[in-house]
mmCIF file of C-alpha atoms and ligand atoms in Angstrom:
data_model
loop_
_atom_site.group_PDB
_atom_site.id
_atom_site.type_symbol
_atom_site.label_atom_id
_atom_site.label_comp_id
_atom_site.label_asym_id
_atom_site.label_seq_id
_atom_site.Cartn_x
_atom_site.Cartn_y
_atom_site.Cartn_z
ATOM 1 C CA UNK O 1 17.847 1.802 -21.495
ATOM 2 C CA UNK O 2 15.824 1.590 -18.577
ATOM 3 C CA UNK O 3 12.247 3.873 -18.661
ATOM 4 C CA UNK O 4 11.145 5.507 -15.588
ATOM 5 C CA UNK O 5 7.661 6.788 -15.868
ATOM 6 C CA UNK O 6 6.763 9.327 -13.548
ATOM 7 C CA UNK O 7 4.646 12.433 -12.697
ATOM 8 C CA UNK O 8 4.506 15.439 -10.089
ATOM 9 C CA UNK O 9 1.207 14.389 -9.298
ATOM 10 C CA UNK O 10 2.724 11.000 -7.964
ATOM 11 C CA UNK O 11 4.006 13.152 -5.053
ATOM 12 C CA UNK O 12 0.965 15.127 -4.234
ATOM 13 C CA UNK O 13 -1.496 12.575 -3.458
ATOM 14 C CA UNK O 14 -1.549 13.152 0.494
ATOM 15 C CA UNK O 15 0.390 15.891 0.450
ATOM 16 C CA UNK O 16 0.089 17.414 4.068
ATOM 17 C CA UNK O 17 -1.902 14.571 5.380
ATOM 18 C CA UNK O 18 0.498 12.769 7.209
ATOM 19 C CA UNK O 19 0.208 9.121 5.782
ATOM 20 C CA UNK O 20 2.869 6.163 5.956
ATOM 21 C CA UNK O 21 2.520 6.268 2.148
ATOM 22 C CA UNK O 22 3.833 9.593 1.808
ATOM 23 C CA UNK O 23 4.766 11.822 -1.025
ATOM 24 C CA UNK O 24 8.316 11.905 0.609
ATOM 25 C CA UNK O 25 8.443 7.991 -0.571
ATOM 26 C CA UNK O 26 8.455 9.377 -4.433
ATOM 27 C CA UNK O 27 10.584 12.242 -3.603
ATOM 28 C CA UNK O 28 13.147 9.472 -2.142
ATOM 29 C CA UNK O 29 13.060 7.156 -5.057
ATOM 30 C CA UNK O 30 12.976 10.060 -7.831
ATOM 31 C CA UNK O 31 16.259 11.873 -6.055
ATOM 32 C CA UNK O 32 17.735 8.631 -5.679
ATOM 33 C CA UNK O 33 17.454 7.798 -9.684
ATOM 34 C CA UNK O 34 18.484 10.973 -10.811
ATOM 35 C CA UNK O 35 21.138 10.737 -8.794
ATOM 36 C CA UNK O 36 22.750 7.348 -8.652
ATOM 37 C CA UNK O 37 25.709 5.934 -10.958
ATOM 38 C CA UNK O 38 23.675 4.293 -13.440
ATOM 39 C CA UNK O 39 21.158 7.636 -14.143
ATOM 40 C CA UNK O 40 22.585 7.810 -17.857
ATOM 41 C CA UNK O 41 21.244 4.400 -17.996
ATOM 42 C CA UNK O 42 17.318 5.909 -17.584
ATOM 43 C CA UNK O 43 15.211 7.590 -19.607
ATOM 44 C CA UNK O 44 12.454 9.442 -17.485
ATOM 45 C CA UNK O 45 9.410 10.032 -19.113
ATOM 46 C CA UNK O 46 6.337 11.994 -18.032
ATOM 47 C CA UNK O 47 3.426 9.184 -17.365
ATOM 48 C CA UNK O 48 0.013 10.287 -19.676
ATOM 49 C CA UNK O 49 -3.433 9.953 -18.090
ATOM 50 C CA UNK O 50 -5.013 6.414 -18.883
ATOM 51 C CA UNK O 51 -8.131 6.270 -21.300
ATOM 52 C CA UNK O 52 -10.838 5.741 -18.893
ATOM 53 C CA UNK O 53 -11.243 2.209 -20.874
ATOM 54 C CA UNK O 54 -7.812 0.807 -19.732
ATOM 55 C CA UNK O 55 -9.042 1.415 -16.361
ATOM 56 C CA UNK O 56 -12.762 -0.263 -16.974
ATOM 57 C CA UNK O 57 -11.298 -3.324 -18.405
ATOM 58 C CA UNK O 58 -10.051 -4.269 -14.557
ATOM 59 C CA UNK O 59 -12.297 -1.548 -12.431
ATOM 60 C CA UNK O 60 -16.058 -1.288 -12.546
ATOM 61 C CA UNK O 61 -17.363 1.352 -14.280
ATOM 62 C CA UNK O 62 -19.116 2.975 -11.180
ATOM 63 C CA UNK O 63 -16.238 3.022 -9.433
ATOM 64 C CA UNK O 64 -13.895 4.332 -11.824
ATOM 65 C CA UNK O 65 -16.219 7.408 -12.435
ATOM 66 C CA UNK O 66 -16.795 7.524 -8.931
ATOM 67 C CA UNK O 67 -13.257 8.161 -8.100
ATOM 68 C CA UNK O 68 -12.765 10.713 -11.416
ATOM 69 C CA UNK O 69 -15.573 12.852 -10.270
ATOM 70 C CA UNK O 70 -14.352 13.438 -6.875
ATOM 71 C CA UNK O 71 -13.335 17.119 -5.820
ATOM 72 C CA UNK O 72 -12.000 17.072 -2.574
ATOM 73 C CA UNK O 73 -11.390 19.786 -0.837
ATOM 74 C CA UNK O 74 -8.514 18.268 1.912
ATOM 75 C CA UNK O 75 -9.228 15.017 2.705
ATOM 76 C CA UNK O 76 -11.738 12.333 2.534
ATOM 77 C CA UNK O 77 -11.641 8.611 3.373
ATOM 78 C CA UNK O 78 -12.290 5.659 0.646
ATOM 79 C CA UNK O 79 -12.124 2.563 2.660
ATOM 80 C CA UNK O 80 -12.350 1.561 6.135
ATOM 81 C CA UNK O 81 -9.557 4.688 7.403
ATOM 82 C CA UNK O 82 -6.219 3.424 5.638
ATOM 83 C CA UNK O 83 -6.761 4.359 2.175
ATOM 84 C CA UNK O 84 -7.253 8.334 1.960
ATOM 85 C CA UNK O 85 -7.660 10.973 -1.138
ATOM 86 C CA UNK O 86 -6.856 14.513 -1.486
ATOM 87 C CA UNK O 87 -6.594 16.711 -4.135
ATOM 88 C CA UNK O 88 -4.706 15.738 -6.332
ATOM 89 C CA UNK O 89 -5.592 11.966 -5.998
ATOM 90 C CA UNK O 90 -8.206 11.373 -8.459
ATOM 91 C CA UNK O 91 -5.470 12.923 -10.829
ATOM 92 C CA UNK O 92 -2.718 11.614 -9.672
ATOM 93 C CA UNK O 93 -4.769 7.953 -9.751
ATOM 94 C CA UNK O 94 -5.594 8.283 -13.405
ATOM 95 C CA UNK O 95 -1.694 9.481 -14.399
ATOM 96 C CA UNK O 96 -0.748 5.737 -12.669
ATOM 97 C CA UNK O 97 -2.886 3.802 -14.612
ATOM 98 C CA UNK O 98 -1.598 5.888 -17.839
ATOM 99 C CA UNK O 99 2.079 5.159 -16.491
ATOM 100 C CA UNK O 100 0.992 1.537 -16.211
ATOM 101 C CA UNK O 101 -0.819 0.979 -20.059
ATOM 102 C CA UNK O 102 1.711 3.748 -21.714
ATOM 103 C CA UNK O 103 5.346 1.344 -20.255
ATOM 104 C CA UNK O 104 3.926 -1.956 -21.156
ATOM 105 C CA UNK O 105 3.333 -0.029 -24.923
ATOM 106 C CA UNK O 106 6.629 1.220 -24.742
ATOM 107 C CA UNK O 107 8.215 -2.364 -23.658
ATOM 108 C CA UNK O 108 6.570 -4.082 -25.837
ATOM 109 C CA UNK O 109 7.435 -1.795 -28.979
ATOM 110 C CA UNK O 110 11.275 -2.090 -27.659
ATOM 111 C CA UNK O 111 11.513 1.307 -26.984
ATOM 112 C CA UNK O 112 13.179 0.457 -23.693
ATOM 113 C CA UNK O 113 14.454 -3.284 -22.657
ATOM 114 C CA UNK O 114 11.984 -2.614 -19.610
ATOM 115 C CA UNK O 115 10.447 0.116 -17.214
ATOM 116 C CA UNK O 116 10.260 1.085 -13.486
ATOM 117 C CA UNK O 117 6.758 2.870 -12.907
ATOM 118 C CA UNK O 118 7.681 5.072 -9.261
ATOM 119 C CA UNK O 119 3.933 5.426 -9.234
ATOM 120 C CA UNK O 120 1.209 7.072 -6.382
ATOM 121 C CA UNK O 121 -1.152 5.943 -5.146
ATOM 122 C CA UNK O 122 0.121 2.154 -5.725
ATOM 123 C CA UNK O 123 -2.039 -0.563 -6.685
ATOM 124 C CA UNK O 124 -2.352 -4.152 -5.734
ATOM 125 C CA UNK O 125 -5.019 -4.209 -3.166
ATOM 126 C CA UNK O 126 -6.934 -2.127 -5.183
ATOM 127 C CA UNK O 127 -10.062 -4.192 -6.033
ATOM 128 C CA UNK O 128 -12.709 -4.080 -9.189
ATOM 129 C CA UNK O 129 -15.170 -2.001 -6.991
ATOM 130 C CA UNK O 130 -13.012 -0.392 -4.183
ATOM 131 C CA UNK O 131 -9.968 1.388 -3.135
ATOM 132 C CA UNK O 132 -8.079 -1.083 -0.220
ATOM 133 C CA UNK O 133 -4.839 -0.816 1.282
ATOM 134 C CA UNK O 134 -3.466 2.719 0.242
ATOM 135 C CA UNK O 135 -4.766 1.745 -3.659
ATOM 136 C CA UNK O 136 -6.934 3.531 -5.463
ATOM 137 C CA UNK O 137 -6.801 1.784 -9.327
ATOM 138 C CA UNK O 138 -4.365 -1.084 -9.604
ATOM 139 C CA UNK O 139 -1.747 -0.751 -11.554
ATOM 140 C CA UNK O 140 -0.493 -3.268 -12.675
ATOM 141 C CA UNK O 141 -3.576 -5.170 -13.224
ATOM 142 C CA UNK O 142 -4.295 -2.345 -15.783
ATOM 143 C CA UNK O 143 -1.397 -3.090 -17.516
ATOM 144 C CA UNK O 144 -1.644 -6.855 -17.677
ATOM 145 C CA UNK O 145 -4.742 -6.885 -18.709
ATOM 146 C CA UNK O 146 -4.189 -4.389 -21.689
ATOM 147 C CA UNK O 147 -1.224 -6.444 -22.784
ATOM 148 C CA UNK O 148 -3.026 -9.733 -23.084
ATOM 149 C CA UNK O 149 -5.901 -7.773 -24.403
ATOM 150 C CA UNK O 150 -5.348 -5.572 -26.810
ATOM 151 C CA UNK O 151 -1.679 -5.597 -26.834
ATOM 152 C CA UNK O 152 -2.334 -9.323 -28.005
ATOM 153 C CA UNK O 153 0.038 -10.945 -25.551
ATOM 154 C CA UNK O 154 -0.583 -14.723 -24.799
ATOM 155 C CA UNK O 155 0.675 -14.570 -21.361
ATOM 156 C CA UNK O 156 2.264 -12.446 -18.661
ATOM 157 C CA UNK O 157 3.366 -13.220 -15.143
ATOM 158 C CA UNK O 158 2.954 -10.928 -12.380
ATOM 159 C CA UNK O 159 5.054 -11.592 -9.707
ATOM 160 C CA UNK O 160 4.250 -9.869 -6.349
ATOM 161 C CA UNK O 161 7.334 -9.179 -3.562
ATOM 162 C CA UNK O 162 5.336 -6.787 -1.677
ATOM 163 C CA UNK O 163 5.375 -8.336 2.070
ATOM 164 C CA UNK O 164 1.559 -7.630 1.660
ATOM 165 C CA UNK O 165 -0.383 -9.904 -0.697
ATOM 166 C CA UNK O 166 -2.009 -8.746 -3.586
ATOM 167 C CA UNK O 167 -5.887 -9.383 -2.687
ATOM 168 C CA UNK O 168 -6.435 -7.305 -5.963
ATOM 169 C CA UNK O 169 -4.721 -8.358 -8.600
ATOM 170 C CA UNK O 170 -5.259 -11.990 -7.374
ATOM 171 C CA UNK O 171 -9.106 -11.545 -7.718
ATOM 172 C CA UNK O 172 -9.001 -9.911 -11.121
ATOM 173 C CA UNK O 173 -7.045 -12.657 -12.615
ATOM 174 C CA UNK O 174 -7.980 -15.774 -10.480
ATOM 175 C CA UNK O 175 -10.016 -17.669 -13.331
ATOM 176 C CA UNK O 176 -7.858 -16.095 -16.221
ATOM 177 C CA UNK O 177 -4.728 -19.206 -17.373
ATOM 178 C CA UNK O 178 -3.339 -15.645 -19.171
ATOM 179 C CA UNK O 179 -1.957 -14.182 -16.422
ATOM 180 C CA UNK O 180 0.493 -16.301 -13.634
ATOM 181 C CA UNK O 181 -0.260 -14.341 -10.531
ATOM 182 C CA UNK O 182 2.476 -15.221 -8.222
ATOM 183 C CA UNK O 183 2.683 -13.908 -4.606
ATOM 184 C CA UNK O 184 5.364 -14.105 -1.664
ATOM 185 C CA UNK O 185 3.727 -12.367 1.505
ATOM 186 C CA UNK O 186 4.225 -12.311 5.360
ATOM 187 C CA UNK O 187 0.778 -14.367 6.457
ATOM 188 C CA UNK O 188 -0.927 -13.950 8.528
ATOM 189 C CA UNK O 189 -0.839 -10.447 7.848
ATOM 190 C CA UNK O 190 -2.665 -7.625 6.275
ATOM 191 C CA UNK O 191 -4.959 -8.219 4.240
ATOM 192 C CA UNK O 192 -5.838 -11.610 5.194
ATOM 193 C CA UNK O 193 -5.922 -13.221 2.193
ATOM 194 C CA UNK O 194 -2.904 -15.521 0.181
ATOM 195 C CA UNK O 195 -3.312 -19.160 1.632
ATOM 196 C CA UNK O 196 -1.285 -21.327 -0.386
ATOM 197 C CA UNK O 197 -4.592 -23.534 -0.954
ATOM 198 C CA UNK O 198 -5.966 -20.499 -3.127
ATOM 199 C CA UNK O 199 -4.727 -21.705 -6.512
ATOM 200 C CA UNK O 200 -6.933 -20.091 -9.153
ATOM 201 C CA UNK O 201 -10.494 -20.841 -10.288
ATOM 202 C CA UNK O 202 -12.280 -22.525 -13.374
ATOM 203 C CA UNK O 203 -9.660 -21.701 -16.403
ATOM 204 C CA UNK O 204 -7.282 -19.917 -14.134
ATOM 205 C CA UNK O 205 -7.099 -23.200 -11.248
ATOM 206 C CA UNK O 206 -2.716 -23.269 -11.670
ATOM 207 C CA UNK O 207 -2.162 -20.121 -12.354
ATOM 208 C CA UNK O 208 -2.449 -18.186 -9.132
ATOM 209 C CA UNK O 209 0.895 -19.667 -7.055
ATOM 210 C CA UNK O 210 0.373 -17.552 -2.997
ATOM 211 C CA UNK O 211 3.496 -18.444 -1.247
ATOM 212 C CA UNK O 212 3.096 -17.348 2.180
ATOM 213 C CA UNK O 213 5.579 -16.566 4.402
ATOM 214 C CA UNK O 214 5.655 -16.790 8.434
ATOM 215 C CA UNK O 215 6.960 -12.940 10.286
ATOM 216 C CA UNK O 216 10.664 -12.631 10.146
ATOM 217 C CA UNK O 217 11.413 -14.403 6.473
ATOM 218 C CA UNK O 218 15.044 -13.655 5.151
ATOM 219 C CA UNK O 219 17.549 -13.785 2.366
ATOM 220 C CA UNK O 220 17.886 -17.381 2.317
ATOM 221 C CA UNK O 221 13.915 -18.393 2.334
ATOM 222 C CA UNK O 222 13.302 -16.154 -0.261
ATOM 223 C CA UNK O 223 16.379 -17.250 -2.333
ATOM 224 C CA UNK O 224 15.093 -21.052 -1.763
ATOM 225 C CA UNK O 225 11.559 -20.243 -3.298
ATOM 226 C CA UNK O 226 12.604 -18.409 -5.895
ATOM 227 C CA UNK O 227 14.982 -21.000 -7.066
ATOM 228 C CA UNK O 228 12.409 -23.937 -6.704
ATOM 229 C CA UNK O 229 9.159 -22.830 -6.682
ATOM 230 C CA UNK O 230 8.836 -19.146 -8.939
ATOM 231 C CA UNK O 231 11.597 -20.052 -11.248
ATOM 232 C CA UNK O 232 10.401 -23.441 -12.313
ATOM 233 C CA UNK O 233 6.780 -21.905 -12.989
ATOM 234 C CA UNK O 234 8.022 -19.038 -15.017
ATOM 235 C CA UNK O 235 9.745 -21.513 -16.976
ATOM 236 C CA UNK O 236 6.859 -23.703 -17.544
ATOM 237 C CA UNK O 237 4.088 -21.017 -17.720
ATOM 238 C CA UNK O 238 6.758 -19.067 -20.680
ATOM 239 C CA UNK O 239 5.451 -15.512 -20.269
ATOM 240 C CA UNK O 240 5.509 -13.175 -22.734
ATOM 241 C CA UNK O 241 6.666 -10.273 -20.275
ATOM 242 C CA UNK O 242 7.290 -10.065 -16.704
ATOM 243 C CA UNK O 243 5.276 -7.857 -14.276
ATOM 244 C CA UNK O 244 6.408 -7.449 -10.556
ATOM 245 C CA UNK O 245 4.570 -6.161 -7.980
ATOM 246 C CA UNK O 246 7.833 -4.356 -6.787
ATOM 247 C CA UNK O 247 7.012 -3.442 -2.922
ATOM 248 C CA UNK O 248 10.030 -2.852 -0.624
ATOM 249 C CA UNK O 249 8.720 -3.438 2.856
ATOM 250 C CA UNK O 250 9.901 -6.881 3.032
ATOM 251 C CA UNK O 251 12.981 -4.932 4.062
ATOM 252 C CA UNK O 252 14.415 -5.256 7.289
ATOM 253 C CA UNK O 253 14.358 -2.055 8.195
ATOM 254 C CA UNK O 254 10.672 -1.501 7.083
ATOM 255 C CA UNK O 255 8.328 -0.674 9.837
ATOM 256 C CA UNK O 256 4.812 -2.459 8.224
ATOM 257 C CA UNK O 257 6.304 -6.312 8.263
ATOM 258 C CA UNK O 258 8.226 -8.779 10.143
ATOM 259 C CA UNK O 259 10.732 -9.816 7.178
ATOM 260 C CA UNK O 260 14.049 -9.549 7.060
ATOM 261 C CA UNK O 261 15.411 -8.886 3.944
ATOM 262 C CA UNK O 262 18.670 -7.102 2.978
ATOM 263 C CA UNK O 263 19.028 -4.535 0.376
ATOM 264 C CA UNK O 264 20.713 -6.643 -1.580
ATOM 265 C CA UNK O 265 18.327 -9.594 -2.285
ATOM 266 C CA UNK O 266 16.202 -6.957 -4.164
ATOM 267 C CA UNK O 267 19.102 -6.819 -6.418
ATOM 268 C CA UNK O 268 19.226 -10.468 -6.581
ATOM 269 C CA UNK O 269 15.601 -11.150 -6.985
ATOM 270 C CA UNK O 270 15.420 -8.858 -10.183
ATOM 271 C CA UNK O 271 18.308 -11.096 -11.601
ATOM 272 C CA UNK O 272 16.979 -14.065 -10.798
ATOM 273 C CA UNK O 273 13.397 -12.694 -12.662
ATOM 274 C CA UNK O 274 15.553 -10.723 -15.481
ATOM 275 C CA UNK O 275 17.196 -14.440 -16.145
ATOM 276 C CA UNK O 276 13.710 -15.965 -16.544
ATOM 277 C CA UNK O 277 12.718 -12.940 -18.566
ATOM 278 C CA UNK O 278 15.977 -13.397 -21.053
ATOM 279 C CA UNK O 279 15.043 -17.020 -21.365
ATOM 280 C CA UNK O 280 11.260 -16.294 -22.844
ATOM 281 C CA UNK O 281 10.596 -12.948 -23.561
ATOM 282 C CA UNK O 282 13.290 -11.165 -24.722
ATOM 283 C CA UNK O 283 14.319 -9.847 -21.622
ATOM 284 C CA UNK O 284 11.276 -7.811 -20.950
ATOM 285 C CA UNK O 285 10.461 -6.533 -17.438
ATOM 286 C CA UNK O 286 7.618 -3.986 -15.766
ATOM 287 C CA UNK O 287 7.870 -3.119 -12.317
ATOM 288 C CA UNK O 288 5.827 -1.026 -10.303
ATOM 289 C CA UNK O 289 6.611 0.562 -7.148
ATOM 290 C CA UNK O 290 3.466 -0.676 -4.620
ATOM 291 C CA UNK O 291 5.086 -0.533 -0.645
ATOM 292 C CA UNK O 292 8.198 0.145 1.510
ATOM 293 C CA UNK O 293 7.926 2.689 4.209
ATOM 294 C CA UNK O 294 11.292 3.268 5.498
ATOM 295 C CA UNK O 295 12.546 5.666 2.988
ATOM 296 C CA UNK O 296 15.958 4.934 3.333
ATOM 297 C CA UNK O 297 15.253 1.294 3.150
ATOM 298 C CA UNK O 298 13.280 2.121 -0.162
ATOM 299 C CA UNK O 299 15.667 4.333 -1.876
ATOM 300 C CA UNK O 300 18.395 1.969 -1.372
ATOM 301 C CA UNK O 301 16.345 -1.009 -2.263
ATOM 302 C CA UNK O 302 14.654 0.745 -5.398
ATOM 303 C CA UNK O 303 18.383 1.702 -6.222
ATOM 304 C CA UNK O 304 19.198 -2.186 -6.097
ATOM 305 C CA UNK O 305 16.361 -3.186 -7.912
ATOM 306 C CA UNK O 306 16.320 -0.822 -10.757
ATOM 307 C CA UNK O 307 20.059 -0.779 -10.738
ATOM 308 C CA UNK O 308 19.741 -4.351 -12.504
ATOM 309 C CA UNK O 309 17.281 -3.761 -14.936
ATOM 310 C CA UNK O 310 19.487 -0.993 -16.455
ATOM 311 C CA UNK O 311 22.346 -3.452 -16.903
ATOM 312 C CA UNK O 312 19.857 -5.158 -19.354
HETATM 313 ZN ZN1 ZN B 1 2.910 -3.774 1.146
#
């Protein structure tokens, strides 16, 4: 079985605001997993809030209690004008991070052979002291630090498809060899950073692998660095579970990139990872949803994706 973590409050954050990342994304990719041929094959299970500590261990403590305390009355702005809270986002930010800490418990315990977290706001430009890029608390840098904290995990590779890269998650594990950080991105593009000279720092110099992409990448580029660059370092850095950074808006119908892909290679890419994930951790897998804009593009494509992981 596949778990699906998700919460109400995932689709209230902006509600009535009139952002690209909308609550109608997790409306599309909730109706399209209850209602899809392999729904039997998910459990969905109402995401807890995170202990405040979970989110310290990435986020600094100002910042975290910062965001907590905020009452917002419609709207207010936490970045530069692109990330935004209402509210229910404080609430809704705190149920993600408990998704995050409470599917990488329930992975590693075998409760499920691996999870899809549909969570709001997403997560991977988030950074230690500030919301970026639509994120408020990242996600999956929660969870991969609990699990090679106090989860006791040697290693885990996060593996970013998001056509964005992952400033955030980057930067909270560039000088930790724990955690494989690997990104494919559209650059130049938003945010800036993911040069393929950025490699890691200190301990961590190896373990950060940017693979940036020029506009308009397809099918067959992404196939080729899977199979010879992301494949190969899984299988040398032998993780002990396999994060992705699942974004959709390297689709071709997305309206935020230049890529090209087809519904279909998100179906192939999750083999291709759920292969390296058989061959050193026992086949486990955490996604989280971070992009994808076109919401037909995105239920389709989230179909694909988690479509393979409940084969497993
Ligand atoms: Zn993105």
């Amino acid at each position: 079985m596949t778990g699906v973590y998700y919460h109400e409050l995932f689709g209230r954050h902006l509600e009535g605001y009139g952002h690209v990342e909308s609550p109608a994304r997790y409306r599309a990719v909730m109706e399209r997993l209850r209602d899809c041929p392999f729904t039997d094959r998910l459990e969905f299970v109402e995401a807890v809030p995170a202990d405040r500590d979970a989110i310290t261990a990435v986020h600094e403590s100002e910042y975290v209690d910062g965001i907590l305390s905020l009452e917002i009355d419609q709207a207010v702005v936490l970045d530069w004008g692109d990330t935004v809270a209402t509210t229910d986002t404080p609430r809704a930010a705190l149920h993600a991070a408990g998704a995050a800490v409470q599917a990488a418990g329930d992975v590693l315990e075998g409760r499920f052979a691996n999870a899809f977290c549909p969570v709001r706001p997403p997560g991977h430009h988030a950074e230690s002291g500030r919301a970026m890029g639509f994120c408020v608390f990242n996600n999956i840098a929660i969870a991969a630090r609990w699990l090679t904290g106090e989860a006791g995990l040697d290693r885990v590779a996060v593996i970013d498809w998001d056509i964005h890269h992952g400033n955030g998650t980057e930067r909270m594990f560039l000088d930790d060899p724990r955690v494989l950080y690997v990104s494919l991105h559209q650059y130049p593009h938003y945010p800036g950073t993911g040069h393929y000279n950025m490699v890691g720092t200190g301990d961590g110099t190896g373990y950060t692998l940017n693979i940036p992409l020029g506009a308009g990448a397809d099918d067959g580029l992404y196939r080729g660095e899977f199979e010879q660059r992301i494949l190969p370092a899984l299988d040398r850095f032998e993780p002990g579970m396999i994060l992705i950074s699942a974004g959709f808006d390297a689709h071709a119908e997305d309206p935020l990139s230049g890529a090209r892909l087809s519904t279909g290679m998100f179906a192939e890419m999750t083999e291709m990872l759920a292969g390296a994930a058989d061959r050193h951790c026992g086949g486990m897998i955490l996604s989280f949803l971070e992009g994808g804009y076109d919401l037909d593009a995105l239920a389709d494509s989230v179909e694909a994706h988690v479509g393979v992981l409940a084969r497993a």
